[in-house]
Coordinates of C-alpha atoms in Angstrom, one line a residue:
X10 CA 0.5 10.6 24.9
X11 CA -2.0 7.6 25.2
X12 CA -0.4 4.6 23.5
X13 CA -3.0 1.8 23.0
X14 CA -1.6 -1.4 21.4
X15 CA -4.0 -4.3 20.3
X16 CA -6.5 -2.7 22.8
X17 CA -3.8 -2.7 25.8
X18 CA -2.2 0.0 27.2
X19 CA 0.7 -2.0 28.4
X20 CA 3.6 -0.3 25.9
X21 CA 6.0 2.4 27.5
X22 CA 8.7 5.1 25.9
X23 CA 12.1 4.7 26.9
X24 CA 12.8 7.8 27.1
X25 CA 11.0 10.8 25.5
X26 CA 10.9 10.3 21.8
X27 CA 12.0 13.1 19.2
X28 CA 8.8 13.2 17.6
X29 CA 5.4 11.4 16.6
X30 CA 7.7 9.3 14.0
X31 CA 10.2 8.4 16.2
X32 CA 7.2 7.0 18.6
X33 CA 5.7 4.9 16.0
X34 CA 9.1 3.6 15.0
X35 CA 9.6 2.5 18.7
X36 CA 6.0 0.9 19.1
X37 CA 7.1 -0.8 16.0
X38 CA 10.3 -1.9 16.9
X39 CA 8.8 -3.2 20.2
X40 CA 6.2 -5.1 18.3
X41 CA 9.2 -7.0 16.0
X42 CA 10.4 -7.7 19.3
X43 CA 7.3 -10.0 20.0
X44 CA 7.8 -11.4 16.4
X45 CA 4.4 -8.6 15.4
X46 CA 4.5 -6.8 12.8
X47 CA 2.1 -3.6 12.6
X48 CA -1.3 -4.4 10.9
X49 CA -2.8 -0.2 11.1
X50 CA -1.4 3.0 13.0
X51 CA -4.6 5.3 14.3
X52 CA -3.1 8.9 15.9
X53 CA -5.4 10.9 17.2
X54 CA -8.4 9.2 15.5
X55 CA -6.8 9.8 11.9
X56 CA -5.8 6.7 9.9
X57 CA -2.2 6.4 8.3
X58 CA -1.0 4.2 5.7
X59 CA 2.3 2.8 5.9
X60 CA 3.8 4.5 3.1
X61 CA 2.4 8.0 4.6
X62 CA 3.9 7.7 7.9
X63 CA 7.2 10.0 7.3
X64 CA 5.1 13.0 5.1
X65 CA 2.8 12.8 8.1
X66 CA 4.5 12.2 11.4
X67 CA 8.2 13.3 10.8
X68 CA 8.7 16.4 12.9
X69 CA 5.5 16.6 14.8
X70 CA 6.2 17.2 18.7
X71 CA 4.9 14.3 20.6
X72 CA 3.0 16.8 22.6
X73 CA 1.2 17.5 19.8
X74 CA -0.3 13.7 19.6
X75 CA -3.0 12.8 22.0
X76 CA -3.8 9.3 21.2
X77 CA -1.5 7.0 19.1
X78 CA -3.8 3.1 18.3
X79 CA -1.6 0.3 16.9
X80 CA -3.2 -3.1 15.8
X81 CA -0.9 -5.7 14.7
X82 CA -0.5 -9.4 14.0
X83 CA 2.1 -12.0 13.6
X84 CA 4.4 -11.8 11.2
X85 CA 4.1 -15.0 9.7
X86 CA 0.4 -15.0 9.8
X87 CA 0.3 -11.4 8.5
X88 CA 2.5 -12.0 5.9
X89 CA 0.4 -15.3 4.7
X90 CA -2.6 -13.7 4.8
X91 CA -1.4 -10.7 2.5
X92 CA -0.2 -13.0 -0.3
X93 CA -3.8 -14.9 -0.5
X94 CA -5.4 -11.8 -0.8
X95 CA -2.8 -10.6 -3.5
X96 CA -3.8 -14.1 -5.0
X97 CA -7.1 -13.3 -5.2
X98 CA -6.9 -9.9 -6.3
X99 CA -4.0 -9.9 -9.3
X100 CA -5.2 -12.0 -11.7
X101 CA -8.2 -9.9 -12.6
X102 CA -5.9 -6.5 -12.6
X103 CA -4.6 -6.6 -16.3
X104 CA -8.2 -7.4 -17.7
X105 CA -10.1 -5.1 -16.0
X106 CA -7.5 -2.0 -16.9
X107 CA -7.8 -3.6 -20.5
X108 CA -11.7 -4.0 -20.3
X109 CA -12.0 -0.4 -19.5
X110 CA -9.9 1.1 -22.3
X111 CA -12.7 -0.5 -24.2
X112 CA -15.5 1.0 -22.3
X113 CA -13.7 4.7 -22.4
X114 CA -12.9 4.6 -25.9
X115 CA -16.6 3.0 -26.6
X116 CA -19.6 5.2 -27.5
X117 CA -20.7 5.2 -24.1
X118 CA -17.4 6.0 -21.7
X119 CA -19.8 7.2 -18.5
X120 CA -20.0 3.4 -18.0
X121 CA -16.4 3.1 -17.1
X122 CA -16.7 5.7 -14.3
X123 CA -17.7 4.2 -11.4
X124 CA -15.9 0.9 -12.4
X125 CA -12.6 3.1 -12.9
X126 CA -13.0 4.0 -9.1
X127 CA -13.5 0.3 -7.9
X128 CA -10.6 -0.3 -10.3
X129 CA -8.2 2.1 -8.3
X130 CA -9.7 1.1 -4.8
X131 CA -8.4 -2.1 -5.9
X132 CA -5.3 -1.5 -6.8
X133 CA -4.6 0.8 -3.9
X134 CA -5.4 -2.6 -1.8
X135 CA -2.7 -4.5 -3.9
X136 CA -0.2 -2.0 -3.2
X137 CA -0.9 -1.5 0.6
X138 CA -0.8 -5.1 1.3
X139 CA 2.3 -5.5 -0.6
X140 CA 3.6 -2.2 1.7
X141 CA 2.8 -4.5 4.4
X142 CA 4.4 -7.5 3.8
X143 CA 7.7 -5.6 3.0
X144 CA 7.1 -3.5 6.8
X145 CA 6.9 -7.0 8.0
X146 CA 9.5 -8.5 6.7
X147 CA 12.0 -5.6 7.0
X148 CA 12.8 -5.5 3.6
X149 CA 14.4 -2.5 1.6
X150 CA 12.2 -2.0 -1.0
X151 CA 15.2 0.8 -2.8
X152 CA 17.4 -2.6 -2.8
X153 CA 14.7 -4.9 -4.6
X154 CA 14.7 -4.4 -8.3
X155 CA 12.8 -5.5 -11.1
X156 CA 13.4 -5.0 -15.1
X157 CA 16.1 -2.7 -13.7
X158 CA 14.1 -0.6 -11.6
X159 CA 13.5 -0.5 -7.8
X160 CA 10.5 -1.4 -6.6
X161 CA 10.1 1.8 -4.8
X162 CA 11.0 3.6 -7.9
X163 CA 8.0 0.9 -9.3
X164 CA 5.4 1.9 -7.1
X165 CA 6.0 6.1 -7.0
X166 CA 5.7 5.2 -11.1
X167 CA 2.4 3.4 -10.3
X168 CA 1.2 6.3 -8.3
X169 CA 1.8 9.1 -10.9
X170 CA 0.2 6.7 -13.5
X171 CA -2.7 6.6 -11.7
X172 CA -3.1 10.0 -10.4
X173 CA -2.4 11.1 -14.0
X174 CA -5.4 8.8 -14.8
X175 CA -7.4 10.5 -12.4
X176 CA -7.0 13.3 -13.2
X177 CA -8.5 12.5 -16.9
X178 CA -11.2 11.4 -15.6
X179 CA -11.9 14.6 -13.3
X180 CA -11.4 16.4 -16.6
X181 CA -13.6 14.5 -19.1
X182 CA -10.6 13.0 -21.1
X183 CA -11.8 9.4 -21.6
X184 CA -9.9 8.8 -24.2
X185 CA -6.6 9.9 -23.0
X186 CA -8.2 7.7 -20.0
X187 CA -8.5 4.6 -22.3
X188 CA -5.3 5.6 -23.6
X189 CA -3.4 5.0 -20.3
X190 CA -5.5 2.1 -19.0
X191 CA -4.3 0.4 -22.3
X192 CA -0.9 1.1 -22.8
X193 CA 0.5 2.0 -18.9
X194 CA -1.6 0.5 -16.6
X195 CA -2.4 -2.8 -18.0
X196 CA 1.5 -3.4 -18.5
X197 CA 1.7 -2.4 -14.9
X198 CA -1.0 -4.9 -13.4
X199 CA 0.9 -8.0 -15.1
X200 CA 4.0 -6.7 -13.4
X201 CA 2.4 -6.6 -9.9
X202 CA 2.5 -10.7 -10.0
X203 CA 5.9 -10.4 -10.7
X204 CA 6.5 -8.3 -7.7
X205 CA 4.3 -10.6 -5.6
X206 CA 6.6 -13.1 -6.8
X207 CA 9.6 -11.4 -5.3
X208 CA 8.2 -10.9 -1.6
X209 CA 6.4 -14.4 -2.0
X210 CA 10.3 -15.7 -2.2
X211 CA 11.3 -13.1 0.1
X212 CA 8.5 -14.8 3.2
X213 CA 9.8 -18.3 2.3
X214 CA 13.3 -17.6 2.9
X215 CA 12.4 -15.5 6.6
X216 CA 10.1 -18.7 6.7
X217 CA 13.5 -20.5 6.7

């Protein structure tokens, strides 16, 4: 297995890991060591988000992996850099799931479809970067709550809302579509802040 790290090949097993998941978690582990924190995972040309990396390396035999690329960056910078863009990005969420409601209950719902799209590409950003700063931070994200509710438990919710709305509009449905922009998305997107606040505190008290 070719391990390329930040465009070096300078990391090395010790000893022969159980699986493609167990190598990740050690190039990861040597990374924290170095105060890094892992930015993207590449294996065998194939990109992986950090929330996919136990559905799709758990239990695949390392000689099964030809080339595993890791970038990554430091922590603090990482983390930094994840909240401005989370800055940027959240305050237009609730509107624009609000704004398109309109558009799909509106006489002419085609011209919510392509901004629908941008609207999940968007959100799927929010929630990566927020999977980021939690990796890099080391936090339990089963442990955090909010309004009662883990924000794992948050974010799977989050993902069925929005595959659910997906799936509407594959089907035609726009106003089932408008329907969930309105009344579950929306509500979601002014939560987000509120779950930026948490890892914002979270960074300032690693930040010491």
């Amino acid at each position: 297995m070719d391990v390329i790290v930040d465009g070096e090949r300078n990391f090395e097993f010790t000893g022969e890991p159980a699986d493609a998941l167990a190598a990740a978690a050690a190039i990861e582990s040597w990374l924290r060591e170095r105060e890094r924190a892992m930015l993207s995972i590449v294996v065998d040309g194939k990109s992986i988000a950090p929330d996919a990396l136990i559905a799709r390396l758990s239990d695949v035999p390392t000689e099964a992996v030809t080339t595993i690329e890791v970038s990554s960056a430091p922590v603090a910078e990482l983390v930094n850099q994840c909240l401005i863009e989370l800055a940027e990005a959240l305050p237009n969420l609730p509107e624009a799931c609000r704004s398109l409601a309109e558009v799909f209950h509106g006489e002419t719902p085609e011209d919510g479809f392509e901004p629908f799209e941008e609207l999940a590409v968007l959100w799927g950003h929010v929630k990566t970067r927020q999977l980021l700063i939690a990796n890099a931070l080391r936090l339990d994200l089963d442990s955090m709550s909010l309004d009662g509710s883990s924000l794992k438990a948050l974010h799977d919710d989050l993902n069925a809302q929005l595959k659910e709305a997906a799936e509407a509009l594959e089907n035609g449905d726009c106003i089932l579509l408008g329907d969930l922009l309105e009344y579950e998305l929306a509500p979601r997107a002014e939560r987000e802040e509120r779950i930026v606040g948490l890892l914002r505190e979270r960074a300032a008290s690693a930040a010491g």
